[in-house]
Coordinates of C-alpha atoms in Angstrom, one line a residue:
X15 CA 96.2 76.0 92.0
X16 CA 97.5 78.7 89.8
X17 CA 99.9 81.0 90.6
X18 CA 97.4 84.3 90.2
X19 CA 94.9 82.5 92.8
X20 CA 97.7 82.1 95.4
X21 CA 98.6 85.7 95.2
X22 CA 95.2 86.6 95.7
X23 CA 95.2 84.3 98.5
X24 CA 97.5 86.4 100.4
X25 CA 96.4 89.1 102.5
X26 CA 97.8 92.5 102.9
X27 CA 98.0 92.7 106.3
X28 CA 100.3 89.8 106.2
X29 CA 102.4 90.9 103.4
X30 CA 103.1 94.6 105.7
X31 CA 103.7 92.1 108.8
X32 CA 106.6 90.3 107.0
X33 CA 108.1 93.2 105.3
X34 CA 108.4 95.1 108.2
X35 CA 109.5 92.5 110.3
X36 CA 112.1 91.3 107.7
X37 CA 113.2 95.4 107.0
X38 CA 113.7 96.1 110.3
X39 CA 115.8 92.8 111.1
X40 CA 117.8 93.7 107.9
X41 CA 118.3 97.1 109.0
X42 CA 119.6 96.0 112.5
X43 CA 121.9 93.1 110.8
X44 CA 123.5 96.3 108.6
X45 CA 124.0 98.2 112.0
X46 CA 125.7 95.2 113.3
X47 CA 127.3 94.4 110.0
X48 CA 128.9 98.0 110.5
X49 CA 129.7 98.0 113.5
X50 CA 131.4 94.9 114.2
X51 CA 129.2 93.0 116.3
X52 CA 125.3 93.2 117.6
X53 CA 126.4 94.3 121.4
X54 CA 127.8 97.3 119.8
X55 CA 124.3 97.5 118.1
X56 CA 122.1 97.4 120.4
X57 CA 124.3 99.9 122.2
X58 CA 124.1 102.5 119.3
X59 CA 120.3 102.3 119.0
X60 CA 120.2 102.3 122.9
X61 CA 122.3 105.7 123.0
X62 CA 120.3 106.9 120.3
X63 CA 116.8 106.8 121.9
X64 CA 118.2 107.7 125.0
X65 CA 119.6 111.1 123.7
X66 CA 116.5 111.3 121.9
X67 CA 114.1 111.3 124.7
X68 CA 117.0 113.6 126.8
X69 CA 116.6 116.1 123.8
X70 CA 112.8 115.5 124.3
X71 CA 112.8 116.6 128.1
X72 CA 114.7 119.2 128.0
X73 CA 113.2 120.9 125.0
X74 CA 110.0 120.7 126.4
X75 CA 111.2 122.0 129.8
X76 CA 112.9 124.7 127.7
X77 CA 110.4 125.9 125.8
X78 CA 107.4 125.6 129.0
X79 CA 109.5 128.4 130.5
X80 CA 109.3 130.7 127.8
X81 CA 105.1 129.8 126.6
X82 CA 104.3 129.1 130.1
X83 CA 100.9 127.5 128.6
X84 CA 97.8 127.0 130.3
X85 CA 94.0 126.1 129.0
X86 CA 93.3 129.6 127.6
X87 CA 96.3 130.5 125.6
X88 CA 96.3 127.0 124.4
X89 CA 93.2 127.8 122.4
X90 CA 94.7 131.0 121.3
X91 CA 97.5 129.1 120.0
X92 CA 95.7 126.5 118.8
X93 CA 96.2 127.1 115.0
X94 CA 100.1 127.5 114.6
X95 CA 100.4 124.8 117.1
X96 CA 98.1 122.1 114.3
X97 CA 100.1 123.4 111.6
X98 CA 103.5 122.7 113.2
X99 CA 102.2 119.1 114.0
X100 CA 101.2 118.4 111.1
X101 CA 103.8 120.3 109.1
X102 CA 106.9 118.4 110.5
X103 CA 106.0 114.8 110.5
X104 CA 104.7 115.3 106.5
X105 CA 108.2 116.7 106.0
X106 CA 109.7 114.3 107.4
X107 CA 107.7 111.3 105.9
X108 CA 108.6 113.3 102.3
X109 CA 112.9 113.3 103.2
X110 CA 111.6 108.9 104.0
X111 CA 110.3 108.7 100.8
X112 CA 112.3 110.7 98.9
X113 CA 115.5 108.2 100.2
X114 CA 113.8 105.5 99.9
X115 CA 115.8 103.1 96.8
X116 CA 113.1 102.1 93.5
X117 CA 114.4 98.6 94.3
X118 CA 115.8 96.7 97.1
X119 CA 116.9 93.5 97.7
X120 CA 113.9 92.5 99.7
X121 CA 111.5 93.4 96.8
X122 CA 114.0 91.5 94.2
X123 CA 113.3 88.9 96.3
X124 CA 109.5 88.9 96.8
X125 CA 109.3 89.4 93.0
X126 CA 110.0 85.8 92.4
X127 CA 107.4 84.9 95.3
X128 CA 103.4 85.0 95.3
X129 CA 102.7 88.3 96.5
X130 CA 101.1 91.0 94.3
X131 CA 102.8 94.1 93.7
X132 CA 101.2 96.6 94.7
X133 CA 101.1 94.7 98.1
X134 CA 105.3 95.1 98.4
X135 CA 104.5 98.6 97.6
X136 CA 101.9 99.3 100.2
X137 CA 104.4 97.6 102.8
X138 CA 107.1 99.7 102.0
X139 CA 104.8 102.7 101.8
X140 CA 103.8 102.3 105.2
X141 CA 107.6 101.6 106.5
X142 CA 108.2 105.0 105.0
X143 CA 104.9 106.5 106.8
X144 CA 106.0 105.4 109.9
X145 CA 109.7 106.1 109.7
X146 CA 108.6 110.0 109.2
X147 CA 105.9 109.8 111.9
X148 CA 108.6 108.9 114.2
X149 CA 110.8 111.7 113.1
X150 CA 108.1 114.3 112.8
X151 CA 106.7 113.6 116.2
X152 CA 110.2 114.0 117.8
X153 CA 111.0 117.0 116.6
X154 CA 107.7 118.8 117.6
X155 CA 107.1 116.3 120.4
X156 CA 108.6 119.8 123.0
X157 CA 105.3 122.0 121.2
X158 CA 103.0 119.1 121.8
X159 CA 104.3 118.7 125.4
X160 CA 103.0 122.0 126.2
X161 CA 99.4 120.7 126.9
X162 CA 100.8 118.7 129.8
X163 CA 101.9 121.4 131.7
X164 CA 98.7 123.1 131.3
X165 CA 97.7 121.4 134.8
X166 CA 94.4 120.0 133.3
X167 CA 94.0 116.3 132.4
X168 CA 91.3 116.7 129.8
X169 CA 93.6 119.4 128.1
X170 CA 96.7 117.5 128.3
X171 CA 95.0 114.3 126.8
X172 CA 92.6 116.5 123.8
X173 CA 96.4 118.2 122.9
X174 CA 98.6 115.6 122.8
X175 CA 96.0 113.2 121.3
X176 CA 94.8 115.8 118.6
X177 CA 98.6 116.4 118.2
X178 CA 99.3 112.6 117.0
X179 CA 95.6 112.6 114.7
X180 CA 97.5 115.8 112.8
X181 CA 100.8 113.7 112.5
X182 CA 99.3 111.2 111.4
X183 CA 97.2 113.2 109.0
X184 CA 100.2 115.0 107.4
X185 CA 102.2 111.7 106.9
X186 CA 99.6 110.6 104.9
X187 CA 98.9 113.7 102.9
X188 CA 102.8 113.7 102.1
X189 CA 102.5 110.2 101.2
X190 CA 99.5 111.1 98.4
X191 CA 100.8 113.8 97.1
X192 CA 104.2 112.6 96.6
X193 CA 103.5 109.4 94.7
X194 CA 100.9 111.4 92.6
X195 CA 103.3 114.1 91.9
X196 CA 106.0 111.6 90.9
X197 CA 103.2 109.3 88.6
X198 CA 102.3 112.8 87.1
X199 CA 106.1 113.5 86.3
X200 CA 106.8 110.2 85.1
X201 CA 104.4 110.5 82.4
X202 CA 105.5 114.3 81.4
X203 CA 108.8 113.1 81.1
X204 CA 108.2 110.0 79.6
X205 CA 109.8 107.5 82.6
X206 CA 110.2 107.1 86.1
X207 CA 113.7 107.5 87.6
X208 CA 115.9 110.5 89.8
X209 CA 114.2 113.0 88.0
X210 CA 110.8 112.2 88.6
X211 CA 110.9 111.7 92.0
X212 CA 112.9 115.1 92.8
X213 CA 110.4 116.8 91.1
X214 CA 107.6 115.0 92.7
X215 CA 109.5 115.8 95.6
X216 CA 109.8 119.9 95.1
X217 CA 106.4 120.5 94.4
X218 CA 105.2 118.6 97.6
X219 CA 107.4 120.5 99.2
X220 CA 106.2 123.1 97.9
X221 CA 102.9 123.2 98.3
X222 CA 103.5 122.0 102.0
X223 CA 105.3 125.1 102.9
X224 CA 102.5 127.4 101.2
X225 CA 100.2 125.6 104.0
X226 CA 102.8 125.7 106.6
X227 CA 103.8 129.8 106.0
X228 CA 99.7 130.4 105.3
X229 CA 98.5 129.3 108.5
X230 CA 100.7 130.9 110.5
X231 CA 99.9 134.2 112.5
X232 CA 103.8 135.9 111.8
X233 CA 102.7 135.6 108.0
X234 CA 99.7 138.2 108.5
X235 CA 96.9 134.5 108.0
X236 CA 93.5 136.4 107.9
X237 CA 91.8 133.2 108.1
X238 CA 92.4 131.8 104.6
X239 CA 95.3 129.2 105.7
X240 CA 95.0 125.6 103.9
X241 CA 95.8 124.2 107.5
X242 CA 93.7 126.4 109.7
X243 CA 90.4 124.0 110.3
X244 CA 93.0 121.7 112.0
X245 CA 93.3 124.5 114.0
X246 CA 89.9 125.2 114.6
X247 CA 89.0 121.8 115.5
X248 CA 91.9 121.5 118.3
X249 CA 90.3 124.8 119.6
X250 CA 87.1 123.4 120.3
X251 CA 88.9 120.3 121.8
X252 CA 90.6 122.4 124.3
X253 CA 87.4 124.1 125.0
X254 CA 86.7 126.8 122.3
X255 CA 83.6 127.5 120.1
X256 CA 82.7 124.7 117.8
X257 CA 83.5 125.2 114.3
X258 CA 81.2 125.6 111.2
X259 CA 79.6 121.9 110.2
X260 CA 82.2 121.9 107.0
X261 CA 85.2 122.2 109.0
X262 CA 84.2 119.3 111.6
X263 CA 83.5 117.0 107.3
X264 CA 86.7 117.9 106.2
X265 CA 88.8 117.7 109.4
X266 CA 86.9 113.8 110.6
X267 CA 86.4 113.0 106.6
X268 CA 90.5 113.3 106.1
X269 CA 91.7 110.3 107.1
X270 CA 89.9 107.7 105.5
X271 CA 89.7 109.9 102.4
X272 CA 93.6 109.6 102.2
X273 CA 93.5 106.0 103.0
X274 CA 90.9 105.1 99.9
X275 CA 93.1 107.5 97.6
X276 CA 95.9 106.0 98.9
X277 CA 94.9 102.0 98.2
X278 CA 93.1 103.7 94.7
X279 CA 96.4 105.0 93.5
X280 CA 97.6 101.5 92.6
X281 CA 95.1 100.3 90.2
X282 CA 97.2 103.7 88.5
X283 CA 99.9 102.2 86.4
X284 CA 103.6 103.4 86.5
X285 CA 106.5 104.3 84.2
X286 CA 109.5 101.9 84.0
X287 CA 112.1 103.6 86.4
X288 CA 114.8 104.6 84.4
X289 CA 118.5 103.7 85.3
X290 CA 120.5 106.9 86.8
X291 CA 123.8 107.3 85.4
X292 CA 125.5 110.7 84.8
X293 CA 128.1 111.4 83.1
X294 CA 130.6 112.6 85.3
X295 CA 134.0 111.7 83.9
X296 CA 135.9 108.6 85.1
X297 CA 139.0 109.6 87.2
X298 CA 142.0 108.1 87.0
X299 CA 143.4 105.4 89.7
X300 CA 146.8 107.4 91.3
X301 CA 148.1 108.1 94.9
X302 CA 145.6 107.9 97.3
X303 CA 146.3 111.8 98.2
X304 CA 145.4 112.5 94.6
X305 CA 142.5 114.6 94.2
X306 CA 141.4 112.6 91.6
X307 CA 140.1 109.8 94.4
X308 CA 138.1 112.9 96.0
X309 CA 137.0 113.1 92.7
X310 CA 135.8 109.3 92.7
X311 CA 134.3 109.9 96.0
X312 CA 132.2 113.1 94.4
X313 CA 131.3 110.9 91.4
X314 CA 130.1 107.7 93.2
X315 CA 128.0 109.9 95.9
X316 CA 126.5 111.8 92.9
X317 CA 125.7 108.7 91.2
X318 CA 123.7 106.7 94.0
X319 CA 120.1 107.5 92.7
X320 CA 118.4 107.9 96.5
X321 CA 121.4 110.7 97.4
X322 CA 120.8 112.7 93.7
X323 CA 117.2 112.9 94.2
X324 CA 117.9 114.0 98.0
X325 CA 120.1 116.6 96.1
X326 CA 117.6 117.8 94.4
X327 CA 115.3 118.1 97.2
X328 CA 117.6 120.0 99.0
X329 CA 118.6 122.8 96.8
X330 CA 114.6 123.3 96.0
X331 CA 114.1 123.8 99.7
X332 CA 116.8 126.2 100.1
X333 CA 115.5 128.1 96.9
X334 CA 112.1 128.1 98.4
X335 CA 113.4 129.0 101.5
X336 CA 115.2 131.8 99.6
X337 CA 111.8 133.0 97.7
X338 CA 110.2 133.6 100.6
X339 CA 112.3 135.8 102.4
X340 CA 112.1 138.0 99.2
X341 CA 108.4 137.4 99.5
X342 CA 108.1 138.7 102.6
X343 CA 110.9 141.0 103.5
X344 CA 112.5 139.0 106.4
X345 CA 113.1 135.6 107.7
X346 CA 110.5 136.0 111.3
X347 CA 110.3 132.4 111.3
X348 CA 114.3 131.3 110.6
X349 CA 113.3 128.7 107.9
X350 CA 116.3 129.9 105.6
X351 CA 118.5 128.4 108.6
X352 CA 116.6 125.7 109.3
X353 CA 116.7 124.9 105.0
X354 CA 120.9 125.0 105.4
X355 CA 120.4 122.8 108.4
X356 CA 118.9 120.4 106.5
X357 CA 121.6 121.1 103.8
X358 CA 124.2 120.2 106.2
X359 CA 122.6 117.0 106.3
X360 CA 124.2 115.6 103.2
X361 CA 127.0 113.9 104.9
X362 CA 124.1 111.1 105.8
X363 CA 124.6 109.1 102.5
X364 CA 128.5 109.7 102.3
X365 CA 129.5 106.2 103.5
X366 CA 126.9 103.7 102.5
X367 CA 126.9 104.0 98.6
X368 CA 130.8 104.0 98.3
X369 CA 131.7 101.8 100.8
X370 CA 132.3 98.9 98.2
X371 CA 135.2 100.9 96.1
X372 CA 137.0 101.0 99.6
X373 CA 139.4 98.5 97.9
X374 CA 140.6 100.8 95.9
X375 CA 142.4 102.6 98.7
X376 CA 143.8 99.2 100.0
X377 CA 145.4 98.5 96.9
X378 CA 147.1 102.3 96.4
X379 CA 147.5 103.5 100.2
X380 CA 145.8 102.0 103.5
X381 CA 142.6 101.3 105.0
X382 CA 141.8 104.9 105.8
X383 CA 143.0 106.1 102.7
X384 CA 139.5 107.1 101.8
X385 CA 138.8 108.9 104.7
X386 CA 140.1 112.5 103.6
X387 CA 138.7 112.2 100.1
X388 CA 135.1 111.3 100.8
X389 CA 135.1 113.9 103.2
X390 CA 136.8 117.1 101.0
X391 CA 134.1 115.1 98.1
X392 CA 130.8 116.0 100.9
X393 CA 132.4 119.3 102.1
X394 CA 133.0 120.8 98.2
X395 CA 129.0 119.7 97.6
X396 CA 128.2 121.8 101.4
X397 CA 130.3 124.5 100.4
X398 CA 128.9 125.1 97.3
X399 CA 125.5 125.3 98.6
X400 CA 126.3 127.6 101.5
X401 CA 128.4 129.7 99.2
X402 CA 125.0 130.1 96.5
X403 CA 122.2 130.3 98.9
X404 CA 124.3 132.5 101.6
X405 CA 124.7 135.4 98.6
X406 CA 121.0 134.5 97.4
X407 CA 120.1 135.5 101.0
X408 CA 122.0 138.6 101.3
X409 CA 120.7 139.7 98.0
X410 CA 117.0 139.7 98.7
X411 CA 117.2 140.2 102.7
X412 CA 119.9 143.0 102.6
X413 CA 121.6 141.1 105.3
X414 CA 125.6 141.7 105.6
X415 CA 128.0 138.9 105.2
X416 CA 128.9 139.1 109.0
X417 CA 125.5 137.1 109.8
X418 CA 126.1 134.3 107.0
X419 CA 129.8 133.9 108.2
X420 CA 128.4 133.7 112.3
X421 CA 126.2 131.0 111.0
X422 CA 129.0 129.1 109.2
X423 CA 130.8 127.3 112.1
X424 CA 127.5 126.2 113.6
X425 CA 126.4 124.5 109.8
X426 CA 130.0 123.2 109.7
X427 CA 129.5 121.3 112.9
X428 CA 126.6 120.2 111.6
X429 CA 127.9 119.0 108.4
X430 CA 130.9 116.7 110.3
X431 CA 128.1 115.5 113.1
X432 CA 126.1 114.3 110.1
X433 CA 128.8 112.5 108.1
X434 CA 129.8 110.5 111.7
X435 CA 126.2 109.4 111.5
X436 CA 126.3 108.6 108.2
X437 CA 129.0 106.1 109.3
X438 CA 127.5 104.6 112.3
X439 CA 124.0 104.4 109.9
X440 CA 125.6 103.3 106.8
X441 CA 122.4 103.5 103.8
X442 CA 122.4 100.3 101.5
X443 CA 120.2 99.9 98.6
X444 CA 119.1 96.2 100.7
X445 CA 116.4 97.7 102.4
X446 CA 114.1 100.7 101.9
X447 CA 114.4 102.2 105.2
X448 CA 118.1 102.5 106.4
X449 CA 118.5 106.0 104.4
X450 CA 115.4 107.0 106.1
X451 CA 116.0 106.2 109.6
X452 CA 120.0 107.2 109.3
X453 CA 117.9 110.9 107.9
X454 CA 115.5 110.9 110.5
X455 CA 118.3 110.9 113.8
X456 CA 120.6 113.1 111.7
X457 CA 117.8 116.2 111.7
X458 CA 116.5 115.0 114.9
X459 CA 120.5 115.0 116.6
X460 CA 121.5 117.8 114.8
X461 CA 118.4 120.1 116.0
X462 CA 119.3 118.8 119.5
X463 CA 123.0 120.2 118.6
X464 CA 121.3 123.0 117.2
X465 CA 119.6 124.3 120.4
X466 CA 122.1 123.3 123.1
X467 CA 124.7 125.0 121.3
X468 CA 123.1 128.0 121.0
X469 CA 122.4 128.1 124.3
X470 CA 125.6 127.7 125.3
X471 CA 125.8 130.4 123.0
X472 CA 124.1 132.7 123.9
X473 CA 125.1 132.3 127.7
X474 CA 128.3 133.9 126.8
X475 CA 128.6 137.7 126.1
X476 CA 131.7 138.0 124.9
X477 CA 132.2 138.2 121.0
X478 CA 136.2 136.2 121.5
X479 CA 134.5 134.0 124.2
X480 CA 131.5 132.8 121.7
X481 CA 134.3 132.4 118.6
X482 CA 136.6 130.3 121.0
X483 CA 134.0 128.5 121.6
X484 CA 132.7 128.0 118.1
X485 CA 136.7 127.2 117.4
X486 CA 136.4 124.2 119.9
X487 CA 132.9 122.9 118.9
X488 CA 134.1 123.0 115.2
X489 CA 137.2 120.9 116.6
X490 CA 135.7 118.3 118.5
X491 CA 133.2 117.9 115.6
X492 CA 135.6 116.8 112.9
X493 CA 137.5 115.1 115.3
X494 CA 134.9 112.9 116.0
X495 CA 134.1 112.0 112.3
X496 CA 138.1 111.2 112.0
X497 CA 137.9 108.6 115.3
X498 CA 134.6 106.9 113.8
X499 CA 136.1 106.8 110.5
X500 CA 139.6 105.4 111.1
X501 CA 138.4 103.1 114.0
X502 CA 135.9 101.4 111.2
X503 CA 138.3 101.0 108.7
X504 CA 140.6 99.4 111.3
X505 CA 138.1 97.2 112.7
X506 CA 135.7 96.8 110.1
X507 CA 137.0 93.8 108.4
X508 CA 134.5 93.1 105.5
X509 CA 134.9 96.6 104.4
X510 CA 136.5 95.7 101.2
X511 CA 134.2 92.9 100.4
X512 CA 131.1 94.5 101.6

């Protein structure tokens, strides 16, 4: 039997079973790898969800104080509450696939075995789907919530089961129109690579916030939001009027529309993916206090490719975010702080990519010789960031520099919280997911930072009281990133072969 009739022999379904099996046991095996042993692993991912589902409870108890929801205002709210559940998770599943590496170890591997192609690819496309699912339903899991506290079973189970068919929905939208905003870059510029996929990236961004910001009520919507037939539909669910005939197509139509464009788009063919290597200078090897070894931490981060595209990403969203506060006058809806939030997120990918030039520092200082360059390497790339977009704000807001600087020590807390998950969750290039998932906790933990902080916050009326406190959080913060990254360069003994 030739070698084309076994690969057509082999189902799908079976190729997504073993890839996802075999990611997800790869993925764990890193955690372990990292950690030292697979007690300590299951502990981690134990904490992990636990915290998660804490941040989940008490959000949602949170926020039911302030909505205090029940059947009517439900439908009233029906339409900002569709766009937020559909808006998050497609974010989310964009930040999966935009980490996601070209090529891993696990489709080197299949390469050589028969399974078609475009198979691996639809695997690892729904690895990504369901990585930002995940994400996007915990972070607007407290909204969803709401209907549960409504007192009414049928309202509870139309909400929250409406709520999963619109996460569901925007994951696969953000899939689509990523993958055919990256083909349709690939061929402008000629190849595949960094550069095609952060551009692919920004305009499905892009156009996701236009929905996003269109739909909602703050932004003056007069009807003519992209996402309000979601809206419409979940209104009738909880009891409203039923909408027009075409709204009822294209809401039901959705889904198995995007899953025949979805299984269409790989009879399209692809650009080679280019290799991404800039040209950043080569530092030479001195003292390990040198800042030329910062300088070697900047370069190697820079030159991962999934870290450069994230990059990219990143600064578009914080433009964007930027564009429309000029756009509309204000910032109602606090996304310019919720873009450097994400921006504080870069510390994610800061151990993972570099972790194999560790021998460097074992050979010219110690063991934890690279823990104060990589970190001065992540906070010049955050400080830049903060420095450009905080006077792009105050241009086109009018806001004094007193608000950016209040906002600093919060982002900076962020930015250290983020680079001690990035060591717990170290991203390899072995498997497509372990950038995504180590992404997905970071916003999710770093949201739940967000809001208990603030409260604690804003529990305090004292100006000296709040900056003491800011002092301490910033404090414990970095001193949590230096315990996690001495005690794994001290116990993490394949560090310098890994």
């Amino acid at each position: 039997m030739s070698q084309a009739a076994i690969r057509q022999r082999v189902h799908p379904l079976a190729v997504t079973a073993a890839v996802h099996r075999i990611t997800w046991r790869i993925w764990f095996n890193d955690v372990a790898r990292s950690l030292g042993s697979r007690a300590k692993a299951r502990t981690l991912i134990l904490a992990i969800l636990a915290a998660i589902a804490a941040w989940t409870v008490w959000s949602s108890l949170e926020l039911g104080k302030q909505l205090g929801l029940d059947p009517e205002t439900g439908r009233e709210i029906a339409a900002p509450v569709a766009s937020v559940m559909f808006a998050m998770p497609a974010l989310a599943t964009l930040m999966a696939v935009l980490y996601a590496p070209d090529r891993t170890l696990l489709s080197e591997m299949l390469s050589v075995l028969p399974v078609k192609e475009s198979h691996v690819r639809g695997a690892t496309r729904w690895l990504t789907v369901a990585v930002g699912f995940c994400g996007g339903l915990v972070v607007s899991a407290p909204l969803a919530l709401q209907f549960v506290f409504t007192g009414s079973f049928s309202v509870a189970l139309a909400g929250v089961g409406y709520a999963l068919f619109a996460a569901l929905l925007g994951c696969l939208t953000t899939q689509l129109l990523t993958e055919l905003m990256q083909v349709g870059a690939a061929r402008f510029l000629g190849r595949s690579g960094v550069m095609a996929q952060g551009i692919g990236g920004l305009i499905t961004a892009a156009l996701l916030l236009y929905a996003f910001m269109s739909s909602m009520p703050i932004n003056g919507s007069d009807g003519k939001g992209v996402l309000l037939p979601l809206g419409d539909v979940l209104a009738w669910f909880l009891g409203g009027q039923i909408p027009a005939w075409w709204v009822l197509c294209l809401v039901g139509g959705a889904l198995p529309v995007l899953l025949i464009a979805l299984d269409a788009l790989e009879a399209v063919p692809r650009k080679e993916s280019a290799p991404w290597r800039p040209r950043l200078g080569r530092p030479p090897a001195s003292s390990s206090n040198s800042p030329t070894f910062m300088l070697l931490e900047l370069r190697q981060w820079l030159r991962y490719p999934p870290n450069a595209v994230l990059l990219l990403f990143i600064n578009g969203l914080c433009a964007a975010a930027v564009v429309a506060v000029a756009l509309t006058g204000g910032d109602e809806l606090g996304v310019f702080y919720v873009a450097l939030g994400v921006a504080s997120a870069v510390g994610i990918g800061c151990y993972g990519p570099t972790r194999r030039h560790h021998w460097l520092y074992r050979v010219t200082g110690s063991p934890t010789a690279w823990i104060g360059p990589k970190f001065r390497a992540v906070l010049m790339i955050w400080a830049v960031m903060m420095a450009v977009y905080g006077t792009a704000f105050m241009l086109v807001s009018g806001a004094g520099p007193v608000e950016i600087l209040l906002a600093l020590p919060m982002l900076f807390v962020e930015l250290c919280a983020s680079c001690a998950l990035g060591l717990l969750l170290p991203v390899s290039r072995d498997q497509s997911i372990g950038g995504a998932v180590s992404e997905a906790v970071a916003v999710v933990g770093l949201l739940g930072l967000t809001f208990g902080l603030q409260s604690m916050l804003a529990a305090s009326a004292n100006l000296l009281t709040s900056l003491a406190i800011q002092l301490a959080m910033m404090g414990a913060a970095f001193g949590w990133y230096l315990l996690t990254a001495k005690w794994l360069a001290l116990h993490r003994t394949e560090m310098a072969s890994a």
